[in-house]
Tab-separated table of C-alpha atoms and ligand atoms in Angstrom:
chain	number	residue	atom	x	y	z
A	1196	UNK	CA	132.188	79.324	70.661
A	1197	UNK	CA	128.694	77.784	69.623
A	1198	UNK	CA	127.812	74.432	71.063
A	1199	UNK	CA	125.444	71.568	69.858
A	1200	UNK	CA	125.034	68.708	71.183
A	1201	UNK	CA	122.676	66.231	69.331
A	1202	UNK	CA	121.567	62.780	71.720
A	1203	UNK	CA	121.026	60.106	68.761
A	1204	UNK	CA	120.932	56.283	68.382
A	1205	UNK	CA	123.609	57.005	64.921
A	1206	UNK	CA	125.975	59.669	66.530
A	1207	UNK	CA	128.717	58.600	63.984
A	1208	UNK	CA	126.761	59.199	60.554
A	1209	UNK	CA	126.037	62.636	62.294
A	1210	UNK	CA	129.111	63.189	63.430
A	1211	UNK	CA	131.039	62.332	60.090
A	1212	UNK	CA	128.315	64.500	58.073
A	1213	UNK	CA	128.934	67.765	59.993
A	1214	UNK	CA	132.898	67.257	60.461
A	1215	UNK	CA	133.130	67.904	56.801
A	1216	UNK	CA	133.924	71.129	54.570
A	1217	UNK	CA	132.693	74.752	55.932
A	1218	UNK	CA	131.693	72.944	59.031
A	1219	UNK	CA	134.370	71.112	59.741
A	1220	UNK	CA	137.171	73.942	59.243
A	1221	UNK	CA	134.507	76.457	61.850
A	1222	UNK	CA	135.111	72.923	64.257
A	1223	UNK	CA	138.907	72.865	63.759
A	1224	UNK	CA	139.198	76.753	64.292
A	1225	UNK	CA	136.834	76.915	67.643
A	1226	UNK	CA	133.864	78.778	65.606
A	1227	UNK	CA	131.765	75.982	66.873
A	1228	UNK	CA	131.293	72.549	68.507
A	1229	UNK	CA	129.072	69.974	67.326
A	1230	UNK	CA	129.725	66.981	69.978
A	1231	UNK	CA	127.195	63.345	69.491
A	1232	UNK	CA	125.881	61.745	71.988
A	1233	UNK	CA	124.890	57.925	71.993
A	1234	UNK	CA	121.724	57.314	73.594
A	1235	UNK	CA	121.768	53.725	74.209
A	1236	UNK	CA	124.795	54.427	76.696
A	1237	UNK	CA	122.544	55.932	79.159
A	1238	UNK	CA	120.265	53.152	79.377
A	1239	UNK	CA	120.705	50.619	82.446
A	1240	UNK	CA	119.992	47.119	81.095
A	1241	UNK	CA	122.786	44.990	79.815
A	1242	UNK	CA	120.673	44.766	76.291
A	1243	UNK	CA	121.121	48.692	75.504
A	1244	UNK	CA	117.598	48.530	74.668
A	1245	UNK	CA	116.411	52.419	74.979
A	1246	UNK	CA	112.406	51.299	73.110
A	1247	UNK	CA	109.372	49.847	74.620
A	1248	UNK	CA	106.047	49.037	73.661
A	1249	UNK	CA	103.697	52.195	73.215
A	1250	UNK	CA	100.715	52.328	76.090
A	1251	UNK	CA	97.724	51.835	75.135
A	1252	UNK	CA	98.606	49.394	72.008
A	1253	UNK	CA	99.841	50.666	68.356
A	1254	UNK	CA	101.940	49.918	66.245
A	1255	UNK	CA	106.562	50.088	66.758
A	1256	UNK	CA	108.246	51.322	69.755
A	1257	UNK	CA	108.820	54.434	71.783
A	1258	UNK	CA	112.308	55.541	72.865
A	1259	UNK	CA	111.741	55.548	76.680
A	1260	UNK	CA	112.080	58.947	78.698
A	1261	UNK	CA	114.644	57.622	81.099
A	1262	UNK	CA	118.080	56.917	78.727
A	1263	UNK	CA	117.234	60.133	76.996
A	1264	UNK	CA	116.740	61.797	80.183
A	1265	UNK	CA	119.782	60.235	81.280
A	1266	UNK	CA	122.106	61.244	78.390
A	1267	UNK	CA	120.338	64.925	78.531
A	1268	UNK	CA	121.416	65.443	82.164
A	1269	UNK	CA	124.416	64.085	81.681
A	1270	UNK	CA	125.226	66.770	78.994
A	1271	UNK	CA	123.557	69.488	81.389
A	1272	UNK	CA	126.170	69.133	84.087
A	1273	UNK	CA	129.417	68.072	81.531
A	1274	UNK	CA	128.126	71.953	80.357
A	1275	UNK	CA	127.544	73.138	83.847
A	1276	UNK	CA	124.288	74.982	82.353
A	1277	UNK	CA	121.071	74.242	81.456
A	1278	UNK	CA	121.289	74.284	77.431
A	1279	UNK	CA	118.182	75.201	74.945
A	1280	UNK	CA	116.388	71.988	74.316
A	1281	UNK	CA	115.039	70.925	70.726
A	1282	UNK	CA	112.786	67.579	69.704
A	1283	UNK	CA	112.966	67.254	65.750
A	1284	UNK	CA	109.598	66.479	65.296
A	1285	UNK	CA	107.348	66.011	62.814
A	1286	UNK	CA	104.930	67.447	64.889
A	1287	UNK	CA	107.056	70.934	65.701
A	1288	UNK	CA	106.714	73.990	64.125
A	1289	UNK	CA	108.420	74.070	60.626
A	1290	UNK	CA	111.797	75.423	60.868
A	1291	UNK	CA	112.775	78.485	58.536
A	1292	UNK	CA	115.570	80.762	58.128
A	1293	UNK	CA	114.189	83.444	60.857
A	1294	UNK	CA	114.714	80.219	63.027
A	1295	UNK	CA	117.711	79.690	62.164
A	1296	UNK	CA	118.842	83.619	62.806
A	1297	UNK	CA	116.722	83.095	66.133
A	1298	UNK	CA	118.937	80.321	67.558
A	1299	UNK	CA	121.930	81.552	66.065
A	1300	UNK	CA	121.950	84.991	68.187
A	1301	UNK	CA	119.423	84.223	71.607
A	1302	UNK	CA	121.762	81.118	72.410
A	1303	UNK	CA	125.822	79.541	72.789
A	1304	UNK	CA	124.344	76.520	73.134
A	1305	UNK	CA	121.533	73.845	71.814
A	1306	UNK	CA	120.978	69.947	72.491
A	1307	UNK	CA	118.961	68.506	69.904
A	1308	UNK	CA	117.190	65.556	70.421
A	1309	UNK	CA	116.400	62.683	67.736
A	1310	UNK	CA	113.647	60.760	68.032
A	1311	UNK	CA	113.532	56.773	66.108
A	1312	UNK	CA	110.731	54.257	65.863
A	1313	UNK	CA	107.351	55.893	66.733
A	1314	UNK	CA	108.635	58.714	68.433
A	1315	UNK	CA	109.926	59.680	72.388
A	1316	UNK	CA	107.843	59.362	75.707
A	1317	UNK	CA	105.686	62.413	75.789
A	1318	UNK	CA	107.055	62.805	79.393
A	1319	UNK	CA	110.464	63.751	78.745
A	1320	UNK	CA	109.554	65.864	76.063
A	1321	UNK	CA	107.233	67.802	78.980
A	1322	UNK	CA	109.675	68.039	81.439
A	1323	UNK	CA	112.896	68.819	79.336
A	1324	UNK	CA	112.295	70.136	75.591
A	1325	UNK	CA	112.083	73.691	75.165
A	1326	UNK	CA	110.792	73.646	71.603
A	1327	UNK	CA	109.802	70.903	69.110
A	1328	UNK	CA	111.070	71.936	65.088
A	1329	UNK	CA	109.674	70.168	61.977
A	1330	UNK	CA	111.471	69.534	58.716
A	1331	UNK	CA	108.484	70.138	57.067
A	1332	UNK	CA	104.938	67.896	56.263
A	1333	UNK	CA	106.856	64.840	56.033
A	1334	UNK	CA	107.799	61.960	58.048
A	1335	UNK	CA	111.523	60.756	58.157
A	1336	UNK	CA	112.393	57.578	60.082
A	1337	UNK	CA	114.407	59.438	62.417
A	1338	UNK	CA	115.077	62.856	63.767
A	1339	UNK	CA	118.978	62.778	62.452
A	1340	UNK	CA	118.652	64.533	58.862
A	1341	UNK	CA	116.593	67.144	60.883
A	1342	UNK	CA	119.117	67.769	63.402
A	1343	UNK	CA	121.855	68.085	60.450
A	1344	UNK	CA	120.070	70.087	58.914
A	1345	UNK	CA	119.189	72.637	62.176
A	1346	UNK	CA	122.842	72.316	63.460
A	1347	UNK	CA	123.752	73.311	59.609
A	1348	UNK	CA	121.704	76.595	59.257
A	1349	UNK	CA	122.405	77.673	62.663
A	1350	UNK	CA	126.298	76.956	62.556
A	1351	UNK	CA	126.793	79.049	59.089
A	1352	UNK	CA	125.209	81.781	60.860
A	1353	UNK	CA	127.773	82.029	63.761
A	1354	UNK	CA	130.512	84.919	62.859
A	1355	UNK	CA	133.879	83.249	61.518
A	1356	UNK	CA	132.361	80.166	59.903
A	1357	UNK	CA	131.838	81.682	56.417
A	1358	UNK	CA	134.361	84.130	55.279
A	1359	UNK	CA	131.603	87.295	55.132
A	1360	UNK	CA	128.241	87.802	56.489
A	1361	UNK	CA	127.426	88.640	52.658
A	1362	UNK	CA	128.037	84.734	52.062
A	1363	UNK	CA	124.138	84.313	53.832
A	1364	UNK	CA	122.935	87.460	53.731
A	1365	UNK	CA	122.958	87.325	49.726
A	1366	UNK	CA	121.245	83.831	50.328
A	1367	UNK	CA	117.365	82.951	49.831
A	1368	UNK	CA	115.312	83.738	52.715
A	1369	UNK	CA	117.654	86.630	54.761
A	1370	UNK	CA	115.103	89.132	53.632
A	1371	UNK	CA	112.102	87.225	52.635
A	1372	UNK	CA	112.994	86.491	48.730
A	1373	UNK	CA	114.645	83.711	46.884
A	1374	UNK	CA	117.809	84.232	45.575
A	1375	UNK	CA	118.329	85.180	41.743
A	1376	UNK	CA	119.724	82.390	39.473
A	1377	UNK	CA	123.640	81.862	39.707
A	1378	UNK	CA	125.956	80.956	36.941
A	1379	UNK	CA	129.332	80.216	36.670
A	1380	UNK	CA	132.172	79.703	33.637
A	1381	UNK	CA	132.300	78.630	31.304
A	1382	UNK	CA	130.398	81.391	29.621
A	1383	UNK	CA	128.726	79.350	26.978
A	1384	UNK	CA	127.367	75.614	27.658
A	1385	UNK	CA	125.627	73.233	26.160
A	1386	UNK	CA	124.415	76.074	23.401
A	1387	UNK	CA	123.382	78.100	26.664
A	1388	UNK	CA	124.632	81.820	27.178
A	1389	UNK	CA	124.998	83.108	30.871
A	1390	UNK	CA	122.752	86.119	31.195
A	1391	UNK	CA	124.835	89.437	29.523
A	1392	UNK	CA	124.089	91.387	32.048
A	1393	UNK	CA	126.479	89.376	34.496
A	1394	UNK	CA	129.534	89.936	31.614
A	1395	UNK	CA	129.020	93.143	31.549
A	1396	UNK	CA	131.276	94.726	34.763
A	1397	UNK	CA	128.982	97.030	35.572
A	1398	UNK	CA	128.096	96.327	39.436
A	1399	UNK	CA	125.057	98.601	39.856
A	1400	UNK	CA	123.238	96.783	36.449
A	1401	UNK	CA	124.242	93.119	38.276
A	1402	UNK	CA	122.649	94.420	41.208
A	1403	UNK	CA	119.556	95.980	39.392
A	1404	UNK	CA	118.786	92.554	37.511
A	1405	UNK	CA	119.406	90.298	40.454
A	1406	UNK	CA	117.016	92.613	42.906
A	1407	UNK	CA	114.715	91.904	39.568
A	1408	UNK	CA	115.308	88.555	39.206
A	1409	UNK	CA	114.463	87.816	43.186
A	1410	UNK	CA	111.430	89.117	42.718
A	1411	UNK	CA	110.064	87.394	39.694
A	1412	UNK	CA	111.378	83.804	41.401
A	1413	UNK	CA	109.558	85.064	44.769
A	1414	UNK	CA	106.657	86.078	43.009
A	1415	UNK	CA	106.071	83.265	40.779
A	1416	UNK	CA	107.371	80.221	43.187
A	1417	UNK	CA	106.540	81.748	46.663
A	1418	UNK	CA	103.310	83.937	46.768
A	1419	UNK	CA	102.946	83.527	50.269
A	1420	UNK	CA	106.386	85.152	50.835
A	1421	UNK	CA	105.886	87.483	48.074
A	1422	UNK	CA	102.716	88.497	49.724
A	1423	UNK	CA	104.848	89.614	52.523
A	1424	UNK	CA	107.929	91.250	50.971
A	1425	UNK	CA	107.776	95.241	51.146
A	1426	UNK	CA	108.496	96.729	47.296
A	1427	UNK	CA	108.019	100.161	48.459
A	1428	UNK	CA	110.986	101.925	47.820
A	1429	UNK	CA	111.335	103.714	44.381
A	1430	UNK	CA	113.982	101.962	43.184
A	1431	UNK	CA	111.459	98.214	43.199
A	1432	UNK	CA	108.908	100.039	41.964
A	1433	UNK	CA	110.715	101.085	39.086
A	1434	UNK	CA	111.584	97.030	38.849
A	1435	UNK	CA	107.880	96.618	38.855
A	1436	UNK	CA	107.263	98.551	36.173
A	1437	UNK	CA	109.608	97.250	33.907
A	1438	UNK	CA	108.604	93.842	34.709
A	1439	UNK	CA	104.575	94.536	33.807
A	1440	UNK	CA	105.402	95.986	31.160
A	1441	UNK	CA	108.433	93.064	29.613
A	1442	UNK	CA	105.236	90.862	30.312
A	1443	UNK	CA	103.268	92.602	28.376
A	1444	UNK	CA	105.854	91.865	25.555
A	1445	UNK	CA	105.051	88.704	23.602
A	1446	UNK	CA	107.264	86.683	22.066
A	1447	UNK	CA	107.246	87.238	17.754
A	1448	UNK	CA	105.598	83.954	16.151
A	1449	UNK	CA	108.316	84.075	13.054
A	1450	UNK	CA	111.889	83.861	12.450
A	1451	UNK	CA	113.617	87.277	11.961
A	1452	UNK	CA	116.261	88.192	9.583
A	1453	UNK	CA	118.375	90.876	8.213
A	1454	UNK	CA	118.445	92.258	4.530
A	1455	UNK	CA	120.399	95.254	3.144
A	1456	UNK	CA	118.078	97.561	2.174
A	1457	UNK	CA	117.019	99.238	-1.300
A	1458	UNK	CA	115.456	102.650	-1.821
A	1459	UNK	CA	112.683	99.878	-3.539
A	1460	UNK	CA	112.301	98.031	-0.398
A	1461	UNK	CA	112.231	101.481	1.608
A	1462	UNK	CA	109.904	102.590	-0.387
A	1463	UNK	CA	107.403	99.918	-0.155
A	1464	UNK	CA	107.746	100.336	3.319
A	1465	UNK	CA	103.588	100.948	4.498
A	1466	UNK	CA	104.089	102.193	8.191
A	1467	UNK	CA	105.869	104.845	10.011
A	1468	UNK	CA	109.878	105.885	8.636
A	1469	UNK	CA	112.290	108.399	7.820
A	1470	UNK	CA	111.435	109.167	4.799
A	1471	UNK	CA	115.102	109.249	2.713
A	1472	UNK	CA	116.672	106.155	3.124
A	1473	UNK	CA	120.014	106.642	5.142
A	1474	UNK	CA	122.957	105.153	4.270
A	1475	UNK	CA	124.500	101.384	5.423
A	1476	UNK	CA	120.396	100.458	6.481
A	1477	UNK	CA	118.832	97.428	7.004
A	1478	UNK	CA	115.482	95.870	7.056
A	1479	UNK	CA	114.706	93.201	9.851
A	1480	UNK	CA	112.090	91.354	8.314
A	1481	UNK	CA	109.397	88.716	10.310
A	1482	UNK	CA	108.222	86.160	7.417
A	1483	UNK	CA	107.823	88.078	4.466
A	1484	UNK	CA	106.786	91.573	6.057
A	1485	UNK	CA	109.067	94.207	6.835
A	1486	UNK	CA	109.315	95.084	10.505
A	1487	UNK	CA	111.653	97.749	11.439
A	1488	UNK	CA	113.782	99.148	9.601
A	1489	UNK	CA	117.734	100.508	10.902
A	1490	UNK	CA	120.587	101.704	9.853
A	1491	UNK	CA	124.161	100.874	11.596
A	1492	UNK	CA	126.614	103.390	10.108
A	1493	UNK	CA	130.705	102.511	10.544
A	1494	UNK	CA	132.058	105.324	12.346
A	1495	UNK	CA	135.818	106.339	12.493
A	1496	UNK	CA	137.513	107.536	16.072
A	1497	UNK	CA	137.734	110.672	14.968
A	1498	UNK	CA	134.308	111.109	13.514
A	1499	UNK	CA	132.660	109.970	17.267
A	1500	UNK	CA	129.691	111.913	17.505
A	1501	UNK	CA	130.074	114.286	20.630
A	1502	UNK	CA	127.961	113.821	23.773
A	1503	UNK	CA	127.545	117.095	25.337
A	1504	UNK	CA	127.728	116.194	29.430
A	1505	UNK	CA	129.622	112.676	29.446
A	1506	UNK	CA	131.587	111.207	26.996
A	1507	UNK	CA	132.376	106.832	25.330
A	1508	UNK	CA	134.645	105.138	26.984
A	1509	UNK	CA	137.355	105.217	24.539
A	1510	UNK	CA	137.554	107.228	21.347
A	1511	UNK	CA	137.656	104.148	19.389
A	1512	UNK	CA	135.636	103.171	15.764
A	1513	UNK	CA	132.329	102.045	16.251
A	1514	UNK	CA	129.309	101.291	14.340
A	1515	UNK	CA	126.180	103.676	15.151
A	1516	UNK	CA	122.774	102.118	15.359
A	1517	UNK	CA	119.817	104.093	14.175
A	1518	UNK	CA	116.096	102.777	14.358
A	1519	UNK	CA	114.716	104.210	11.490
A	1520	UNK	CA	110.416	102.981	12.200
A	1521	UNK	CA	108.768	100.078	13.195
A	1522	UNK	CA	105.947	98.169	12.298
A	1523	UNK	CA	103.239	99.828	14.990
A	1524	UNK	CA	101.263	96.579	15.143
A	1525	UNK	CA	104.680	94.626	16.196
A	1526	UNK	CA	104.978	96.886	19.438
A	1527	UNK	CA	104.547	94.788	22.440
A	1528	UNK	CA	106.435	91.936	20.875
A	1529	UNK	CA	110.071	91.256	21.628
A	1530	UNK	CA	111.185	92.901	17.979
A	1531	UNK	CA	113.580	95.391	19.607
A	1532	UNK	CA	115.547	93.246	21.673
A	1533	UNK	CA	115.800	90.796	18.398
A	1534	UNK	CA	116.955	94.164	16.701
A	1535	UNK	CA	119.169	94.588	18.844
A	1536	UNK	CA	120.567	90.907	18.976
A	1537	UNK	CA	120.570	91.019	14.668
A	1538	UNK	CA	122.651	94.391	15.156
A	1539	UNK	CA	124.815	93.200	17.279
A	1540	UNK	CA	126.098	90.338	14.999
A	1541	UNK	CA	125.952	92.699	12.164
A	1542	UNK	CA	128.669	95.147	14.117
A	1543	UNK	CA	130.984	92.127	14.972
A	1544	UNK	CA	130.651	90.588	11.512
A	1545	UNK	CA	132.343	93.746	10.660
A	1546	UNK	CA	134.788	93.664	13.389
A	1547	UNK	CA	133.941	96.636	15.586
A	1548	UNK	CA	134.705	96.683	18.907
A	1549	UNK	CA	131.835	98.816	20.033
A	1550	UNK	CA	128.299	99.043	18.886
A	1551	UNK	CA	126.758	102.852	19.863
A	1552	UNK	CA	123.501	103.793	19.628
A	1553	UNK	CA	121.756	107.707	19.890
A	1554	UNK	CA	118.733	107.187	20.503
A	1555	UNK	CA	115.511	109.804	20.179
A	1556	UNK	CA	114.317	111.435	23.405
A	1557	UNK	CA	111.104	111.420	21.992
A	1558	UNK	CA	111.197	107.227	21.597
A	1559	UNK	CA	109.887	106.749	25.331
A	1560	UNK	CA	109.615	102.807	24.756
A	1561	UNK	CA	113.443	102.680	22.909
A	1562	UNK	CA	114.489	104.512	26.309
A	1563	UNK	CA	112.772	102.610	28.645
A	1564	UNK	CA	114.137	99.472	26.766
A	1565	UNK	CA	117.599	100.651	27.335
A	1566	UNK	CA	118.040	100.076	30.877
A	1567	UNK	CA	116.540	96.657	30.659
A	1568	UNK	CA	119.684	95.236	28.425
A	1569	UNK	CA	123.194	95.286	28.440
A	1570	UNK	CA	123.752	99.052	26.630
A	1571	UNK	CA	125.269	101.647	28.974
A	1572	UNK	CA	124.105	104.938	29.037
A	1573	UNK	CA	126.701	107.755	28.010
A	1574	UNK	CA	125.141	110.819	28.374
A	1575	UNK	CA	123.029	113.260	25.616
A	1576	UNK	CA	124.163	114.228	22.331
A	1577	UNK	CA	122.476	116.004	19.181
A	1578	UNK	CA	122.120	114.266	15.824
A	1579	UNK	CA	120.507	114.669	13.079
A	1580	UNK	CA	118.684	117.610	14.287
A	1581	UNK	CA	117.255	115.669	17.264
A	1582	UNK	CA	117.829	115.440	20.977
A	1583	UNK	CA	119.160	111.939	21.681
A	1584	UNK	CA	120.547	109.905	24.313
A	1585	UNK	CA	123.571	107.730	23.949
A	1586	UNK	CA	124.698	104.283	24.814
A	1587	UNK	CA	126.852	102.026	24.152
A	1588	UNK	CA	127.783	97.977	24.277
A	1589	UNK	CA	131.405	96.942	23.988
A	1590	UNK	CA	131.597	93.642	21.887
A	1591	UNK	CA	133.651	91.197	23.014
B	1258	SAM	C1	108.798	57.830	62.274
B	1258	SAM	S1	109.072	59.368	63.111
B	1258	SAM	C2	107.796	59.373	64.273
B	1258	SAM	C3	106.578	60.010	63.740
B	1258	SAM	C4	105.472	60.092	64.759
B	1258	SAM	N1	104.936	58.787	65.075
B	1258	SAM	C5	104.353	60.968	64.226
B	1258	SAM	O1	103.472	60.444	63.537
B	1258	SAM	O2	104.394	62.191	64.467
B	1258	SAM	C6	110.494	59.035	64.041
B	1258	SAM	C7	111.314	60.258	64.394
B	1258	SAM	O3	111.752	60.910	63.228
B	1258	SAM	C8	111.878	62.278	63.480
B	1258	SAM	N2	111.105	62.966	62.433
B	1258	SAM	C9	110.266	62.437	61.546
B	1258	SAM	N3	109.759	63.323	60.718
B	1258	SAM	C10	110.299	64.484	61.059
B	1258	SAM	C11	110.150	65.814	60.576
B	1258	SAM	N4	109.343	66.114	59.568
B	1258	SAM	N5	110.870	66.784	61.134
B	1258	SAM	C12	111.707	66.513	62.171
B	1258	SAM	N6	111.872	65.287	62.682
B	1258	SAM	C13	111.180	64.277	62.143
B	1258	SAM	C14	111.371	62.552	64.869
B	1258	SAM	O4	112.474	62.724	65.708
B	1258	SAM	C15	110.610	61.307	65.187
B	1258	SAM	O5	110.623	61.007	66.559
């Protein structure tokens, strides 16, 4: 069992605060013991006063070394053993989670000591404290929210109060990053969509984009911990390279929209496109111009185009999206994934359950697009005389 005890002037607002929830159950099953200690019952005048004046002039009080040394040595011999000694202080070193691990595995047992007023008699702090821990660059009127919040990160860390190590090893700060954003049901709120990725049920693409997403939040809250983090491995450096280049991607300045097409409108079409226009296409338009131009064909069980080395998950009708061209000028804008959006609602207007797409080897951005959304990847097919790849989204 891991023992605390924290020597305070308010040992019952301490005491209620860390009997609660997660800690409280660890207490009740003998994970850990957090015991309070009140120092103004070690002190020997019949006022309980444990403050004095501060030498040499100043302003408030100092708690006097004798009632804390008092109540400390009284808790040394109730624990037969000579526990690890903490001041909060402002004055300590700041406390992080590699602090936290630290106390949590090099000792059973901690007495944390809360200062009040000006601070505690640099005396005891010589003769008994083992370590003085800050907050942060702050001062707090006493050391109590400091030693809750020690006795907190330590005591999650101590095997059997959370249900898995996973519970803090997922957390911010286990391995130098912040944690990616959480969200929870319902799916839609306030007009706000949870990220698709996370509806998906596909465990390695939740793990992909969360790896992804601590990195951006390191990088662009925490440089000095970014700075630190290792992003070696070929796996983040792929991450890295889809993030530069999504940031190179700027947002359109228009509105897009839909319309059917006509061999008029395919015509007038001034950039890039297969020439004959295909059946069931579409142009998505930004203000008046044409950008891109697809087609999203209905396709029957039966007439599923085959994928040579995998196969869709269920031989079901879908509707097959083609990009036809885009406009080359509109290429490191977001038009794809707002093609892909505008298709998406075009395929469950219509009532399919699955929207399938085969897409040209030779369309290297299209590709590398791909793994950054919610499509899975099937496997390779041939189509229209071209080597493709194919994916898939299952609409829900
Ligand atoms: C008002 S503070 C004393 C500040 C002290 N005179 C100084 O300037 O460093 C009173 C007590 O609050 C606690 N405290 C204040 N700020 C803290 C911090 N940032 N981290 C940990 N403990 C703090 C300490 O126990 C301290 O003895």
């Amino acid at each position: 069992m891991y023992h605390i005890d924290i020597m305070t002037l308010f040992p019952d607002t301490v005491g209620d605060v860390l009997s609660e929830s997660i800690l409280g159950r660890a207490q009740e099953r003998d994970y850990i013991r957090i015991l309070t200690h009140q120092i103004r019952d070690y002190t020997k005048n019949k006022q309980k006063q444990v403050d004095d004046y501060p030498y040499g002039g100043g302003q408030g009080a100092i708690l006097q070394a004798d009632p804390l040394y008092q109540c400390w040595d009284h808790i040394r011999q109730e624990r037969q053993c000579r526990p690890h000694t903490i001041y909060l202080s402002p004055c300590g070193k700041t406390f992080t989670q590699e602090d936290a691990r630290r106390l949590a595995r090099e000792y059973d047992h901690l007495i944390l000591v809360c200062g009040h007023y000006e601070g505690i008699d640099q005396r005891f702090i010589d003769a008994y404290v083992d370590e003085e821990i800050s907050l942060g660059d702050f001062v707090l009127t006493g050391g109590e929210i400091a030693a809750m919040a020690v006795a907190d990160a330590v005591c999650r860390l101590i095997p059997g109060v959370l249900s898995h190590d996973a519970c803090f090893e997922d957390e911010s700060h286990w391995n130098g990053m912040l944690e990616y954003p959480q969200y929870s049901r319902p799916a839609q709120w306030h007009g706000m969509e949870v990220p698709k990725v996370l509806t998906c049920g596909d465990h390695k693409k939740v793990e992909r984009w969360r790896r992804k997403q601590s990195i951006l939040r390191t990088r662009d809250r925490r440089p000095d911990l970014y700075a630190q983090l290792d992003l070696s491995s070929k796996e983040d450096q792929k991450l890295l390279a889809e993030i530069r280049a999504e940031e190179l991607l700027r947002p359109l300045p228009h509105p897009v929209y839909t319309v059917p097409a006509t061999p008029e409108l395919w015509a007038s079409i001034s950039w890039p496109h297969t020439d004959v226009m295909p059946p069931h296409s579409y142009l998505l338009c930004h203000g008046p111009e044409p950008a891109a131009c697809f087609s999203l064909e209905p396709l029957e069980a039966e007439e599923d185009l085959g994928i040579q080395d995998g196969k869709w998950s269920a031989p079901e009708r879908s509707m097959l999206l083609t990009l036809h061209g885009q406009d080359p000028a509109l290429t490191h804008t977001d038009l794809v994934d707002k093609l892909l959006d505008r298709a998406e609602e075009l395929a469950r207007q219509a009532g399919s359950p699955w929207l399938r797409m085969a897409v040209s080897k030779k369309d290297k951005e299209l590709l590398a697009h791909m793994k950054a959304v919610n499509f899975q990847y099937r496997g390779n097919l041939e189509y229209q005389g071209a080597r493709r790849v194919a994916y898939e989204l299952r609409l829900k």
